[in-house]
mmCIF file with all atom_site columns, C-alpha atoms in Angstrom:
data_model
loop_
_atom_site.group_PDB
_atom_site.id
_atom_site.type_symbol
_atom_site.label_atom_id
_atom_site.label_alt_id
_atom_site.label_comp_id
_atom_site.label_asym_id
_atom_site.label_entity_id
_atom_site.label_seq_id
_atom_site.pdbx_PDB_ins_code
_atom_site.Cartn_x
_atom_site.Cartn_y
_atom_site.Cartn_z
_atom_site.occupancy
_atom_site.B_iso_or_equiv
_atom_site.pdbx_formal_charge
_atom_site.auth_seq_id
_atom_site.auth_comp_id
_atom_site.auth_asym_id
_atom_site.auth_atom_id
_atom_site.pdbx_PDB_model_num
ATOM 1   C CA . UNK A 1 1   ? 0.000  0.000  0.000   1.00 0.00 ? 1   UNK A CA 1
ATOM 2   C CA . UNK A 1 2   ? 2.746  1.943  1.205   1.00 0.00 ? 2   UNK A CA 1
ATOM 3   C CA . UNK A 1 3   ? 4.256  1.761  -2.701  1.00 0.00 ? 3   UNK A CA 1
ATOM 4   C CA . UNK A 1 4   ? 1.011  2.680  -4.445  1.00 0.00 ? 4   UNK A CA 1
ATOM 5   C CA . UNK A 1 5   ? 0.952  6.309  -2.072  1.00 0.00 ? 5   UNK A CA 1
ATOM 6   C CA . UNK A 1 6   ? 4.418  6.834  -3.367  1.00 0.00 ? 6   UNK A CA 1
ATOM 7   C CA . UNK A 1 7   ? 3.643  6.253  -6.964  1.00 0.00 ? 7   UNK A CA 1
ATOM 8   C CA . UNK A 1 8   ? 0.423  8.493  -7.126  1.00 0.00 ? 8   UNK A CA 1
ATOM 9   C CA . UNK A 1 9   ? 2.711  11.108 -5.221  1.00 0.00 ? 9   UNK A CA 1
ATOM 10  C CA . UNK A 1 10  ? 5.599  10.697 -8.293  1.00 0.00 ? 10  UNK A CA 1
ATOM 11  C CA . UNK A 1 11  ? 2.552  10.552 -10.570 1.00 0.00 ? 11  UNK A CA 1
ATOM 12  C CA . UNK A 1 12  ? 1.009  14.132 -9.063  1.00 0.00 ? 12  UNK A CA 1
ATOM 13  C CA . UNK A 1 13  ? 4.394  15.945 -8.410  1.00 0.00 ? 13  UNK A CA 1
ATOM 14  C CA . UNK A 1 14  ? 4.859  15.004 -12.986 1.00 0.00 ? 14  UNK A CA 1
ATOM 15  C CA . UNK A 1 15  ? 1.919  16.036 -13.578 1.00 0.00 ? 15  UNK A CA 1
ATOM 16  C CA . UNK A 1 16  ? 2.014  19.274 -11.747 1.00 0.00 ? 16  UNK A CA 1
ATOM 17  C CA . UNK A 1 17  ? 5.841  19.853 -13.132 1.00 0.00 ? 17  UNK A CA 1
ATOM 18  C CA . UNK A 1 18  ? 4.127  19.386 -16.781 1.00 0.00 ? 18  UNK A CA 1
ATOM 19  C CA . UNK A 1 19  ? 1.126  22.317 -15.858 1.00 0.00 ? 19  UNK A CA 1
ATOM 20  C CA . UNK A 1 20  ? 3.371  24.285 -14.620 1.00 0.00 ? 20  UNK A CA 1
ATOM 21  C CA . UNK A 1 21  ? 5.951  24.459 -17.367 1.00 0.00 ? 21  UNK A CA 1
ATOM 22  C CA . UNK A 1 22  ? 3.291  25.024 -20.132 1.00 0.00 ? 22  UNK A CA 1
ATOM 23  C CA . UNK A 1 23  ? 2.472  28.551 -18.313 1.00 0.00 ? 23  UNK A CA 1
ATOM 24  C CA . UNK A 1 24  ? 3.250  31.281 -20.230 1.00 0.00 ? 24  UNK A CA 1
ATOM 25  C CA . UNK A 1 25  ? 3.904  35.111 -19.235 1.00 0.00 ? 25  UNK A CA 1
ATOM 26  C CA . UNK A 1 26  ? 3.422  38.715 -20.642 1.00 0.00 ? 26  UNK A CA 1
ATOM 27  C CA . UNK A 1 27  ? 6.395  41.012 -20.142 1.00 0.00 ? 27  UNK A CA 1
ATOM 28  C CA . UNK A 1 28  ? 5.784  45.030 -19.988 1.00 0.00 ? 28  UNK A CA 1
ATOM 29  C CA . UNK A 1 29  ? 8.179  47.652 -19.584 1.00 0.00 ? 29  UNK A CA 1
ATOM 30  C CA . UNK A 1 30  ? 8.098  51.785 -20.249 1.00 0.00 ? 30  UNK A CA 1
ATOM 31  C CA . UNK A 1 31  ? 9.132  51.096 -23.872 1.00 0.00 ? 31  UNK A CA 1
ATOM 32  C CA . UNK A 1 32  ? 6.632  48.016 -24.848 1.00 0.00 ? 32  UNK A CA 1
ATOM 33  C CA . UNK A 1 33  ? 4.086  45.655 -23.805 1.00 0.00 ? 33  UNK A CA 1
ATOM 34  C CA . UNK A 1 34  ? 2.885  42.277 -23.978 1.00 0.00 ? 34  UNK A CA 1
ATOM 35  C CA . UNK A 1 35  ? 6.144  40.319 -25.271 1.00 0.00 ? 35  UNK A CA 1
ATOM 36  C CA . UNK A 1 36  ? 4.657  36.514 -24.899 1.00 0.00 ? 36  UNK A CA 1
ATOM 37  C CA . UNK A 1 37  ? 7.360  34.081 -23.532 1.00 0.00 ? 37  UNK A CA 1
ATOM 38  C CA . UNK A 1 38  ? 7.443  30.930 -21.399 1.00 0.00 ? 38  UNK A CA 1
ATOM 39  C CA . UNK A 1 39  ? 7.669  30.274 -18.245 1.00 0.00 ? 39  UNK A CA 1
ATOM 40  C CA . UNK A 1 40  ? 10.550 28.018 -16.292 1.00 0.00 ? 40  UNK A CA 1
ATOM 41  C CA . UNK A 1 41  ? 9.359  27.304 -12.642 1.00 0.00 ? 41  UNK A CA 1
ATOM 42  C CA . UNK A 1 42  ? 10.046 23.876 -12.092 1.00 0.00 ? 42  UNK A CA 1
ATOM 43  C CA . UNK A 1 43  ? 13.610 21.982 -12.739 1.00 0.00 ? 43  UNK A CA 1
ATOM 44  C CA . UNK A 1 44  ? 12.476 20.298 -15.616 1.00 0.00 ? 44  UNK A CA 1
ATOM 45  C CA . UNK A 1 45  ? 12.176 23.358 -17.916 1.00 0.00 ? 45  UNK A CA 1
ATOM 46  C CA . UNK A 1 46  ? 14.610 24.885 -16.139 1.00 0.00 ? 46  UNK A CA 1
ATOM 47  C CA . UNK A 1 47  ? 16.941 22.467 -16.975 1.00 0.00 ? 47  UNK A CA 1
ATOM 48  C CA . UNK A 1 48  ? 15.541 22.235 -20.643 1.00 0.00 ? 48  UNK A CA 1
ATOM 49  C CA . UNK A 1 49  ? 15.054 26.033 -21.083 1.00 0.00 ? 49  UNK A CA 1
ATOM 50  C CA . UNK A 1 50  ? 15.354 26.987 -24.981 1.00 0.00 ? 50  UNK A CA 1
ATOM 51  C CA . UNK A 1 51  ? 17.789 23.679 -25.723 1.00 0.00 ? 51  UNK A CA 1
ATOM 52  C CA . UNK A 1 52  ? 17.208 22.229 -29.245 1.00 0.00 ? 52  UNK A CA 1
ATOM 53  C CA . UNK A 1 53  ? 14.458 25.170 -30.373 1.00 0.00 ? 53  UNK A CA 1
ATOM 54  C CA . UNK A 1 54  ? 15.467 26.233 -33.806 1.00 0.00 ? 54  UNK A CA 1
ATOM 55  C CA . UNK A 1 55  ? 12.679 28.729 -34.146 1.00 0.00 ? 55  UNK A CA 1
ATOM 56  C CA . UNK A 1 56  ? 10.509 30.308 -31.891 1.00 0.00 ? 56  UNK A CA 1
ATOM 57  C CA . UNK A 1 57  ? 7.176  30.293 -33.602 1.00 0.00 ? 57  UNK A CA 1
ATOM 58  C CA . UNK A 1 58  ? 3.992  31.392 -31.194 1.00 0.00 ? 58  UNK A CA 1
ATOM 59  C CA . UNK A 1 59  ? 6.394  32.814 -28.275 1.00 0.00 ? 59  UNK A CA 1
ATOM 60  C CA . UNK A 1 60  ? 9.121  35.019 -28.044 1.00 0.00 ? 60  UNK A CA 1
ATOM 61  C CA . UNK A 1 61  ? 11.143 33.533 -25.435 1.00 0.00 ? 61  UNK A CA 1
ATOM 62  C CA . UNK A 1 62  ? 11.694 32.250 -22.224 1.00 0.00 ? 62  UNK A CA 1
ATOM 63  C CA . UNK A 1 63  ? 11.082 33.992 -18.143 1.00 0.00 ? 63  UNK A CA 1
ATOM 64  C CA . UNK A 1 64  ? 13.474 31.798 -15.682 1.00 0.00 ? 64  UNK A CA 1
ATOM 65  C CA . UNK A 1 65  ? 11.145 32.483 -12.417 1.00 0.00 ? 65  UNK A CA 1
ATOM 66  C CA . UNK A 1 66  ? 13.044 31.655 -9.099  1.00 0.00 ? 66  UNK A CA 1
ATOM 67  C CA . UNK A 1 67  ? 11.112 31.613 -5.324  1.00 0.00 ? 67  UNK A CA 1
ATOM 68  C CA . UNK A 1 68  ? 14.285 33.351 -3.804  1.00 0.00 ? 68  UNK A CA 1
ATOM 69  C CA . UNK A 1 69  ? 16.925 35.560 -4.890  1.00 0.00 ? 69  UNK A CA 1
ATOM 70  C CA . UNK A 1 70  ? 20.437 33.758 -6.355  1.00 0.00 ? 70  UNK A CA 1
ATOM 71  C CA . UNK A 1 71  ? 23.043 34.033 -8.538  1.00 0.00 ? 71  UNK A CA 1
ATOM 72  C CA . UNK A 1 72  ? 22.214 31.606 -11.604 1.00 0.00 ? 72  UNK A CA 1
ATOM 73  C CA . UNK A 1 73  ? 24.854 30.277 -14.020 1.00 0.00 ? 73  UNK A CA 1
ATOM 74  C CA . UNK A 1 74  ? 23.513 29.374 -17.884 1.00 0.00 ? 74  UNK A CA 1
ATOM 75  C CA . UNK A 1 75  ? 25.278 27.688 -20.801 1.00 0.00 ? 75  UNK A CA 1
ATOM 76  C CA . UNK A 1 76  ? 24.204 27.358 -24.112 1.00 0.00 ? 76  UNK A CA 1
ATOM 77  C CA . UNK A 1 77  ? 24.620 23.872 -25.159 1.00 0.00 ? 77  UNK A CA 1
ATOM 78  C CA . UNK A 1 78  ? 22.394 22.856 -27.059 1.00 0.00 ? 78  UNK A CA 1
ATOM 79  C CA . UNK A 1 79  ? 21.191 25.672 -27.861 1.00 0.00 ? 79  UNK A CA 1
ATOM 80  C CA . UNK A 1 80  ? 20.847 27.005 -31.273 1.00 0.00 ? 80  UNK A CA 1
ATOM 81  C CA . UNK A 1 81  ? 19.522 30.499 -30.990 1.00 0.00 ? 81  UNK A CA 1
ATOM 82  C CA . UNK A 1 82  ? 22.108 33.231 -30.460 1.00 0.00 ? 82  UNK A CA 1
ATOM 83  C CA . UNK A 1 83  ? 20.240 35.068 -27.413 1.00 0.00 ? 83  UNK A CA 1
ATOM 84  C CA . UNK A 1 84  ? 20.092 38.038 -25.208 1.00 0.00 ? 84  UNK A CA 1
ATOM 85  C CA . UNK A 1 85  ? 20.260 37.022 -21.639 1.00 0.00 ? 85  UNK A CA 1
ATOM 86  C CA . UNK A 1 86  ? 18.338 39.495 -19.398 1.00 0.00 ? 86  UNK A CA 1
ATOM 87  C CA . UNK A 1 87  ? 19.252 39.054 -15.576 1.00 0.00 ? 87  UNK A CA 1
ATOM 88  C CA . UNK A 1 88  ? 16.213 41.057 -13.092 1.00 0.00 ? 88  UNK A CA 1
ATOM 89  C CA . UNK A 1 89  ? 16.704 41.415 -9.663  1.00 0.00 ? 89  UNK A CA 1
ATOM 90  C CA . UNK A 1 90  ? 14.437 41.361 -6.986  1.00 0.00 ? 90  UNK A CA 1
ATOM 91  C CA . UNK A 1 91  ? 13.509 44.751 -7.363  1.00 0.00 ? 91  UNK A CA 1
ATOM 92  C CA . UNK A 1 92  ? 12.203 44.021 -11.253 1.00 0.00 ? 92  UNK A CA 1
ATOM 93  C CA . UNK A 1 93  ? 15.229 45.980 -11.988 1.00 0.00 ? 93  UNK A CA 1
ATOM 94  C CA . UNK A 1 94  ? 17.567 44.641 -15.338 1.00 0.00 ? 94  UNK A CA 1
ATOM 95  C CA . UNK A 1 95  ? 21.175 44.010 -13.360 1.00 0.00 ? 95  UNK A CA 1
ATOM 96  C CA . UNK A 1 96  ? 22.774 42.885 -16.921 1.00 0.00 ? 96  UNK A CA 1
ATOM 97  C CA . UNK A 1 97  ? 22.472 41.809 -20.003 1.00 0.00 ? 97  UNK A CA 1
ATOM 98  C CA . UNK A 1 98  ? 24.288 38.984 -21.838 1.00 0.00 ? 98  UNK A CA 1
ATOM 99  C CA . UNK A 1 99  ? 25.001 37.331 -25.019 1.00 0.00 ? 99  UNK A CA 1
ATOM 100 C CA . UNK A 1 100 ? 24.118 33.644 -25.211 1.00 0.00 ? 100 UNK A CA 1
ATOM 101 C CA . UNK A 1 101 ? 26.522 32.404 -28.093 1.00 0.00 ? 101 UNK A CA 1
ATOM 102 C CA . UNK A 1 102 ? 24.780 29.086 -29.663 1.00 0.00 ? 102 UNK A CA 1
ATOM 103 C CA . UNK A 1 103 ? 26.619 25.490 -28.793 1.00 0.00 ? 103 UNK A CA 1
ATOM 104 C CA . UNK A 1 104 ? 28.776 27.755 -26.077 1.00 0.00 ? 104 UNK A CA 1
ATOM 105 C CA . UNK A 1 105 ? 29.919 25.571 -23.369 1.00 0.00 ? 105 UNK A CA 1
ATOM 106 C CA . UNK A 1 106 ? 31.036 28.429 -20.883 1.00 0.00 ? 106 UNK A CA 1
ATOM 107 C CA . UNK A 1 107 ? 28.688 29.223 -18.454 1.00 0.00 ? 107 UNK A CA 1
ATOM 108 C CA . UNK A 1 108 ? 26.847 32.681 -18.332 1.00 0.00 ? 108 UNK A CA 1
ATOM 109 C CA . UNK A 1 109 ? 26.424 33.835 -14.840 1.00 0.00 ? 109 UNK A CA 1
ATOM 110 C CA . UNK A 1 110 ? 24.492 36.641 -13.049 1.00 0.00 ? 110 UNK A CA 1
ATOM 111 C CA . UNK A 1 111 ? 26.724 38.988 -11.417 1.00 0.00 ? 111 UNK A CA 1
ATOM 112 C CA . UNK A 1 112 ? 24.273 39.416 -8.544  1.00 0.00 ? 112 UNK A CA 1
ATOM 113 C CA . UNK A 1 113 ? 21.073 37.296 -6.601  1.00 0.00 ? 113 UNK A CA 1
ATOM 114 C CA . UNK A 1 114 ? 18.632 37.429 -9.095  1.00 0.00 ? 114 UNK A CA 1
ATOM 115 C CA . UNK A 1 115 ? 14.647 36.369 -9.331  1.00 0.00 ? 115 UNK A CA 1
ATOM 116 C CA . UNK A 1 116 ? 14.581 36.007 -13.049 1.00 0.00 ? 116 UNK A CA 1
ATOM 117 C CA . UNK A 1 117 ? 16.321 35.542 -16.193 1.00 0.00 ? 117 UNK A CA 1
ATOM 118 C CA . UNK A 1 118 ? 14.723 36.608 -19.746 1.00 0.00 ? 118 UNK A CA 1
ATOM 119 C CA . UNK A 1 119 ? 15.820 34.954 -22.786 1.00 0.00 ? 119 UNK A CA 1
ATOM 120 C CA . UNK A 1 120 ? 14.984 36.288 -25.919 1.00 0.00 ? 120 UNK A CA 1
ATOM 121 C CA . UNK A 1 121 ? 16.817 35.804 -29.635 1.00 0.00 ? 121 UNK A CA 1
ATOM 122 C CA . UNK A 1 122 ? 20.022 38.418 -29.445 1.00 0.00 ? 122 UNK A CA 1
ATOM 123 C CA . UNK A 1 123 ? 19.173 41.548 -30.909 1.00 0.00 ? 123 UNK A CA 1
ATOM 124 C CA . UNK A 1 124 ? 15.723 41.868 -29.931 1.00 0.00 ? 124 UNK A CA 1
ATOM 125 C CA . UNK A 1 125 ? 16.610 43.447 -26.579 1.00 0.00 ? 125 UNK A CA 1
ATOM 126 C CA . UNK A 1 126 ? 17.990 46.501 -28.097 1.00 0.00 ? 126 UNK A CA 1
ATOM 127 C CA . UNK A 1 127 ? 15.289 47.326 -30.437 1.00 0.00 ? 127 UNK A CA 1
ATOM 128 C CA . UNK A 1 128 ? 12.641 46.630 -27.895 1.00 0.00 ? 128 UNK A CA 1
ATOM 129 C CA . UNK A 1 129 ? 15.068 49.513 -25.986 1.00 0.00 ? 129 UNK A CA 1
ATOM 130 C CA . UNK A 1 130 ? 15.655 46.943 -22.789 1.00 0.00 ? 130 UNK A CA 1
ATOM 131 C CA . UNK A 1 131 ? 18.551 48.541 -20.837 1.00 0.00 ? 131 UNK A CA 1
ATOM 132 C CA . UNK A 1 132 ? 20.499 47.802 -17.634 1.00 0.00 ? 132 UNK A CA 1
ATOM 133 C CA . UNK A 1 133 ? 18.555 49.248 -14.598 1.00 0.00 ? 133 UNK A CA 1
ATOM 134 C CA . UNK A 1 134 ? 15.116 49.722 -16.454 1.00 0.00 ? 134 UNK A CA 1
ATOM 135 C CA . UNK A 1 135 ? 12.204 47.942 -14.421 1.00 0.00 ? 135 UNK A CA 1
ATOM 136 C CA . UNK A 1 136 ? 10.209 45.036 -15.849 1.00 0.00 ? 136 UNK A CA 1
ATOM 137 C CA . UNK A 1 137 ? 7.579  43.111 -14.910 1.00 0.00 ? 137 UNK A CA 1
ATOM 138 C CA . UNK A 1 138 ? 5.765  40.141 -15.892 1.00 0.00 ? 138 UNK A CA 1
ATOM 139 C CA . UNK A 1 139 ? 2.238  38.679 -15.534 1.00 0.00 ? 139 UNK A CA 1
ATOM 140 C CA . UNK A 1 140 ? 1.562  35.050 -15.625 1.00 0.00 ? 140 UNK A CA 1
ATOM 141 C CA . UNK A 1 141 ? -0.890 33.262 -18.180 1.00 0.00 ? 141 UNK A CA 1
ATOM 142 C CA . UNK A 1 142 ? -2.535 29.904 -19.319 1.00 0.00 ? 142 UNK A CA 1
ATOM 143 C CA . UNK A 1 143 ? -1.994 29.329 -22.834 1.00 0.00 ? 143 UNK A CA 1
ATOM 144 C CA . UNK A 1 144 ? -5.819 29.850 -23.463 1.00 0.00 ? 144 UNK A CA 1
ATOM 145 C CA . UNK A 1 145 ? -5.651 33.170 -21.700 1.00 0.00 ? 145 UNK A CA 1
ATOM 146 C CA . UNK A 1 146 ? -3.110 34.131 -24.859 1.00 0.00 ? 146 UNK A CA 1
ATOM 147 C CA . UNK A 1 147 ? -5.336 34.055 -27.919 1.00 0.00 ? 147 UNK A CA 1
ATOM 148 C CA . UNK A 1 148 ? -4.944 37.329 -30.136 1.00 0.00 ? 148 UNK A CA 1
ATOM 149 C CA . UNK A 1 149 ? -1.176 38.511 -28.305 1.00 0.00 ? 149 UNK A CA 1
ATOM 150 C CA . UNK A 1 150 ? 1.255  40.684 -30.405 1.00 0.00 ? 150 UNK A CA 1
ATOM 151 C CA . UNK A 1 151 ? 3.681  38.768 -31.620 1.00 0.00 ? 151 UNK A CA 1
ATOM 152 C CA . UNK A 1 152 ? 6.951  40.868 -31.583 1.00 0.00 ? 152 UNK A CA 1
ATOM 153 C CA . UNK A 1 153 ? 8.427  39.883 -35.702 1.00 0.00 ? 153 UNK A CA 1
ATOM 154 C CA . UNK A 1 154 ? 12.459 41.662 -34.084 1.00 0.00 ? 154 UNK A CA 1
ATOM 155 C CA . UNK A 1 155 ? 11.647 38.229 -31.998 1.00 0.00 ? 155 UNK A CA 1
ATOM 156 C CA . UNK A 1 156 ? 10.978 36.375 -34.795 1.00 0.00 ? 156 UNK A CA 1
ATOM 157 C CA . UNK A 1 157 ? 14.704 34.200 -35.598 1.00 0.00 ? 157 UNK A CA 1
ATOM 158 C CA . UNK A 1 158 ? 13.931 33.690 -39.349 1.00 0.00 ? 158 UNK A CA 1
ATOM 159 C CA . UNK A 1 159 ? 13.518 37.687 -39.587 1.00 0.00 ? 159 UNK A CA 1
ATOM 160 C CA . UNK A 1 160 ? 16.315 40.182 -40.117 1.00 0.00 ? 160 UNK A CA 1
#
């Protein structure tokens, strides 16, 4: 009995992992609105983040959510999109910004704690104006709470 409680635990704790991981959230600043990416509670899609995406076709990235405030280390193995990595501090305040070379082995790390990491294909920071020390915040969404969102094209990897 004891080993049937422990498999309908596993078998909650996976599927609450895979709900979690398909949320999605809407990113606002001062210069724009509405940028659609996916969330990254749990390990899992931590872990996975953007690995083996070629093209990002109904979201424009990835949000790295984490409960407490850290210094996080990336790498971008396995990873074929060239990105800009946005660290945000606790205050929802952008603390750096750094390239995410595709295949790179060498990890990417925040410079201070941070509750959040933004990936989004390189470039696309700069002409949606995000700067070091700007504020940004993010609300969080079920995919069928996303029907009819701009869709940023700078995001867009097949686009110039």
């Amino acid at each position: 009995m004891r080993i049937l409680s422990y498999k309908i635990l596993l078998l909650l704790i996976f599927v609450f992992t895979e709900l979690k991981s398909k949320e999605f959230a809407l990113i606002h600043s001062a210069n724009f609105s509405n940028l659609l990416v996916k969330i990254a509670v749990d390990i899992k899609s931590k872990n996975k983040g953007l690995m083996h995406v070629k093209h990002l076709k109904s979201y424009n990235g990835m949000l790295f959510i984490y409960n407490t405030p850290q210094i996080v280390k990336f790498w971008m193995l396995n990873t074929y999109i060239p990105l800009d990595i946005i660290f945000i501090d606790d205050k929802n305040i952008i603390s750096s910004i750094k390239e995410g070379i595709p295949m790179e082995k060498q990890l990417i790390s925040s410079e201070i704690n941070v509750v959040a990491v933004l990936e989004i294909p390189k470039g696309c920071a700069k002409k949606l104006k995000i700067k070091r020390g700007e504020s940004v915040f993010w609300i969080k969404k079920k995919k069928k709470e996303i029907k009819n969102i701009r869709y940023f094209h700078c995001l867009n990897s097949k686009e110039k």
